[in-house]
Short mmCIF file of C-alpha atoms in Angstrom, two decimals:
data_model
loop_
_atom_site.label_atom_id
_atom_site.label_comp_id
_atom_site.label_asym_id
_atom_site.label_seq_id
_atom_site.Cartn_x
_atom_site.Cartn_y
_atom_site.Cartn_z
CA MET W 122 73.91 235.26 182.62
CA TRP W 123 75.78 232.19 181.58
CA LEU W 124 78.38 230.63 183.69
CA LEU W 125 81.11 228.69 181.92
CA SER W 126 83.08 226.27 183.88
CA SER W 127 86.25 224.62 182.83
CA LYS W 128 87.63 221.46 184.23
CA LYS W 129 91.29 221.43 184.87
CA SER W 130 93.11 218.40 183.59
CA THR W 131 94.33 216.16 186.33
CA GLN W 132 96.65 214.40 183.91
CA GLN W 133 100.30 215.11 184.10
CA PRO W 134 102.13 216.20 180.87
CA GLU W 135 103.88 212.82 180.73
CA GLU W 136 100.52 211.03 180.82
CA LYS W 137 99.27 213.18 177.92
CA LEU W 138 102.38 212.32 175.94
CA ASP W 139 101.92 208.62 176.66
CA LYS W 140 98.30 208.78 175.47
CA ALA W 141 99.35 210.58 172.28
CA GLN W 142 101.99 207.94 171.61
CA GLU W 143 99.44 205.24 172.32
CA VAL W 144 97.07 206.74 169.73
CA LYS W 145 99.89 206.99 167.19
CA VAL W 146 100.79 203.33 167.74
CA LYS W 147 97.16 202.27 167.28
CA ILE W 148 96.89 204.28 164.05
CA GLN W 149 100.15 202.76 162.81
CA GLN W 150 98.89 199.25 163.61
CA LYS W 151 95.66 199.89 161.68
CA GLU W 152 97.61 201.27 158.72
CA ASP W 153 99.91 198.22 158.76
CA LYS W 154 96.90 195.88 158.81
CA ILE W 155 95.32 197.72 155.86
CA ARG W 156 98.65 197.62 153.98
CA ARG W 157 99.04 193.86 154.60
CA THR W 158 95.46 193.20 153.49
CA TYR W 159 95.93 195.31 150.36
CA ASN W 160 99.21 193.58 149.47
CA SER W 161 97.66 190.17 150.03
CA LEU W 162 94.74 191.00 147.73
CA LEU W 163 97.14 192.43 145.16
CA GLN W 164 99.19 189.23 145.18
CA GLN W 165 96.05 187.13 144.74
CA LYS W 166 95.06 189.19 141.67
CA ARG W 167 98.60 189.47 140.28
CA GLU W 168 98.04 187.07 137.39
CA GLU W 169 95.00 189.01 136.27
CA PHE W 170 96.92 192.19 135.55
CA SER W 171 100.53 191.19 134.95
CA ARG W 172 102.71 188.58 133.39
CA LEU W 173 106.34 187.84 134.04
CA GLU W 174 108.65 187.33 131.09
CA ASN W 175 112.38 187.21 130.65
CA LEU W 176 113.47 189.88 128.19
CA THR W 177 116.77 190.21 126.38
CA VAL W 178 118.44 193.62 126.39
CA VAL W 179 121.20 194.67 124.00
CA GLN W 180 123.15 197.72 125.07
CA VAL W 181 125.41 199.51 122.60
CA THR W 182 127.66 202.51 123.19
CA TRP W 183 129.46 204.23 120.36
CA ASN W 184 131.81 207.21 120.33
CA ILE W 185 131.01 208.86 117.00
CA SER W 186 133.61 211.66 117.42
CA CYS W 187 131.31 214.46 116.22
CA THR W 188 130.95 212.89 112.77
CA GLU W 189 127.94 213.45 110.55
CA PRO W 190 125.64 210.44 110.15
CA GLN W 191 126.08 208.75 106.78
CA PRO W 192 122.92 207.11 105.35
CA ALA W 193 124.97 204.34 103.74
CA GLU W 194 126.75 203.62 107.03
CA ASP W 195 126.19 200.09 108.27
CA PHE W 196 126.73 199.39 111.94
CA SER W 197 124.69 196.22 112.11
CA ASP W 198 127.63 194.46 113.78
CA LEU W 199 127.04 196.72 116.81
CA LEU W 200 123.34 195.87 116.88
CA HIS W 201 123.83 192.17 116.29
CA ALA W 202 123.28 189.91 119.26
CA GLU W 203 123.48 186.15 119.61
CA VAL W 204 119.96 186.20 121.00
CA PHE W 205 117.23 188.27 119.39
CA PRO W 206 116.77 191.34 121.64
CA ASP W 207 113.51 192.59 123.07
CA ILE W 208 114.98 195.91 124.14
CA ILE W 209 117.82 197.82 122.46
CA VAL W 210 119.59 200.64 124.27
CA VAL W 211 121.92 202.81 122.19
CA GLY W 212 124.20 205.40 123.76
CA LEU W 213 126.15 207.77 121.53
CA GLN W 214 129.08 209.84 122.73
CA GLU W 215 130.49 213.05 121.22
CA VAL W 216 127.41 213.66 119.07
CA ASP W 217 127.51 217.45 118.85
CA PHE W 218 129.70 220.02 120.58
CA SER W 219 128.56 223.00 118.54
CA THR W 220 127.64 226.27 120.24
CA LYS W 221 124.01 225.52 119.46
CA ALA W 222 124.27 222.16 121.25
CA LEU W 223 126.00 223.72 124.25
CA THR W 224 123.28 226.35 124.69
CA SER W 225 120.26 224.24 123.70
CA LYS W 226 117.65 223.46 126.31
CA SER W 227 115.84 221.11 123.92
CA VAL W 228 115.39 217.52 125.05
CA SER W 229 115.28 216.42 121.40
CA GLY W 230 118.70 217.94 120.80
CA THR W 231 120.02 219.55 117.65
CA GLU W 232 119.57 218.66 113.98
CA LYS W 233 122.62 216.41 114.33
CA HIS W 234 121.08 214.54 117.25
CA ARG W 235 117.88 214.02 115.27
CA ALA W 236 119.84 212.85 112.21
CA TRP W 237 121.66 210.24 114.31
CA GLN W 238 118.38 209.12 115.87
CA THR W 239 116.88 208.66 112.39
CA LEU W 240 119.91 206.66 111.25
CA VAL W 241 119.88 204.40 114.33
CA THR W 242 116.12 203.85 114.00
CA ASP W 243 116.51 202.99 110.30
CA GLN W 244 119.40 200.60 111.03
CA ILE W 245 117.39 198.78 113.69
CA ALA W 246 114.44 198.45 111.31
CA GLU W 247 116.71 197.18 108.54
CA HIS W 248 118.57 194.58 110.59
CA HIS W 249 115.80 193.14 112.73
CA THR W 250 112.83 191.14 111.49
CA SER W 251 110.56 192.33 114.28
CA PRO W 252 109.61 196.03 114.36
CA PHE W 253 110.84 198.20 117.23
CA SER W 254 109.42 201.38 118.77
CA LEU W 255 111.50 204.20 120.15
CA ILE W 256 110.16 204.62 123.70
CA ALA W 257 112.67 207.16 125.04
CA SER W 258 115.34 209.46 123.73
CA GLU W 259 117.43 211.89 125.73
CA CYS W 260 120.10 214.32 124.57
CA LEU W 261 122.63 216.20 126.63
CA VAL W 262 125.10 218.08 124.44
CA GLY W 263 127.60 215.40 123.40
CA LEU W 264 125.62 212.49 124.80
CA MET W 265 122.56 210.78 123.42
CA LEU W 266 120.57 207.84 124.72
CA MET W 267 117.84 205.99 122.79
CA ILE W 268 115.75 203.09 124.05
CA TYR W 269 113.84 200.86 121.67
CA VAL W 270 111.43 198.06 122.54
CA ARG W 271 109.98 195.42 120.26
CA GLU W 272 106.50 196.49 119.20
CA VAL W 273 104.94 193.36 120.68
CA TYR W 274 105.89 194.81 124.09
CA SER W 275 105.22 198.48 123.35
CA SER W 276 101.64 198.30 124.61
CA ALA W 277 103.01 197.20 128.01
CA VAL W 278 105.26 200.25 128.21
CA ALA W 279 103.60 203.37 129.56
CA ASN W 280 104.47 206.60 131.33
CA VAL W 281 108.14 206.53 130.38
CA VAL W 282 110.01 209.22 132.29
CA THR W 283 113.56 210.35 131.65
CA SER W 284 115.76 212.88 133.35
CA ARG W 285 119.20 214.23 132.82
CA SER W 286 121.86 215.59 135.06
CA CYS W 287 124.74 217.75 133.92
CA SER W 288 127.96 216.62 135.53
CA GLY W 289 130.56 217.65 133.01
CA SER W 290 133.81 219.45 133.31
CA ILE W 291 132.44 222.91 132.49
CA MET W 292 130.87 224.16 135.74
CA ASN W 293 128.52 221.14 135.86
CA VAL W 294 126.51 222.65 133.03
CA VAL W 295 127.63 220.48 130.15
CA GLY W 296 127.08 216.73 130.05
CA TYR W 297 130.28 215.14 128.89
CA ASN W 298 131.41 211.54 128.75
CA GLY W 299 134.64 212.39 130.59
CA GLY W 300 132.94 214.40 133.36
#
């Protein structure tokens, strides 16, 4: 026959709580030390994996009033900047309010969205000596956003993530520039 004995704790509940807090503090201190060491090493190696550069961004917004894109249309004056841009951000308003656009779940938008994207891309290529890459495009019914970066920087751009939030006047379902 085996006899099991159990020792009763002589510690009071408050003492147990204090010990638990003490352990938590020690763990936190170790984590902080590891974090500081890691950050210090990261700063020492910073020049090996990154470079800092000032980039010029041109941002253009244009209310196109649901018009069809015209291939002969020239809007180079909107894309012109005094300083050659490294990044071009183009926002279009009132692109497409068709039923198809209102019910579309597609991130790439409708045929009209794609036609405007092609026109903007062609205009940028035509009016800038350095090639640009489209790195992000987002459509939300009447709104469209396109972000281009000079190709010399495109290799430094990775894992681009976009999101959209409907906040329009129709039950927060439709993105609208007045919403």
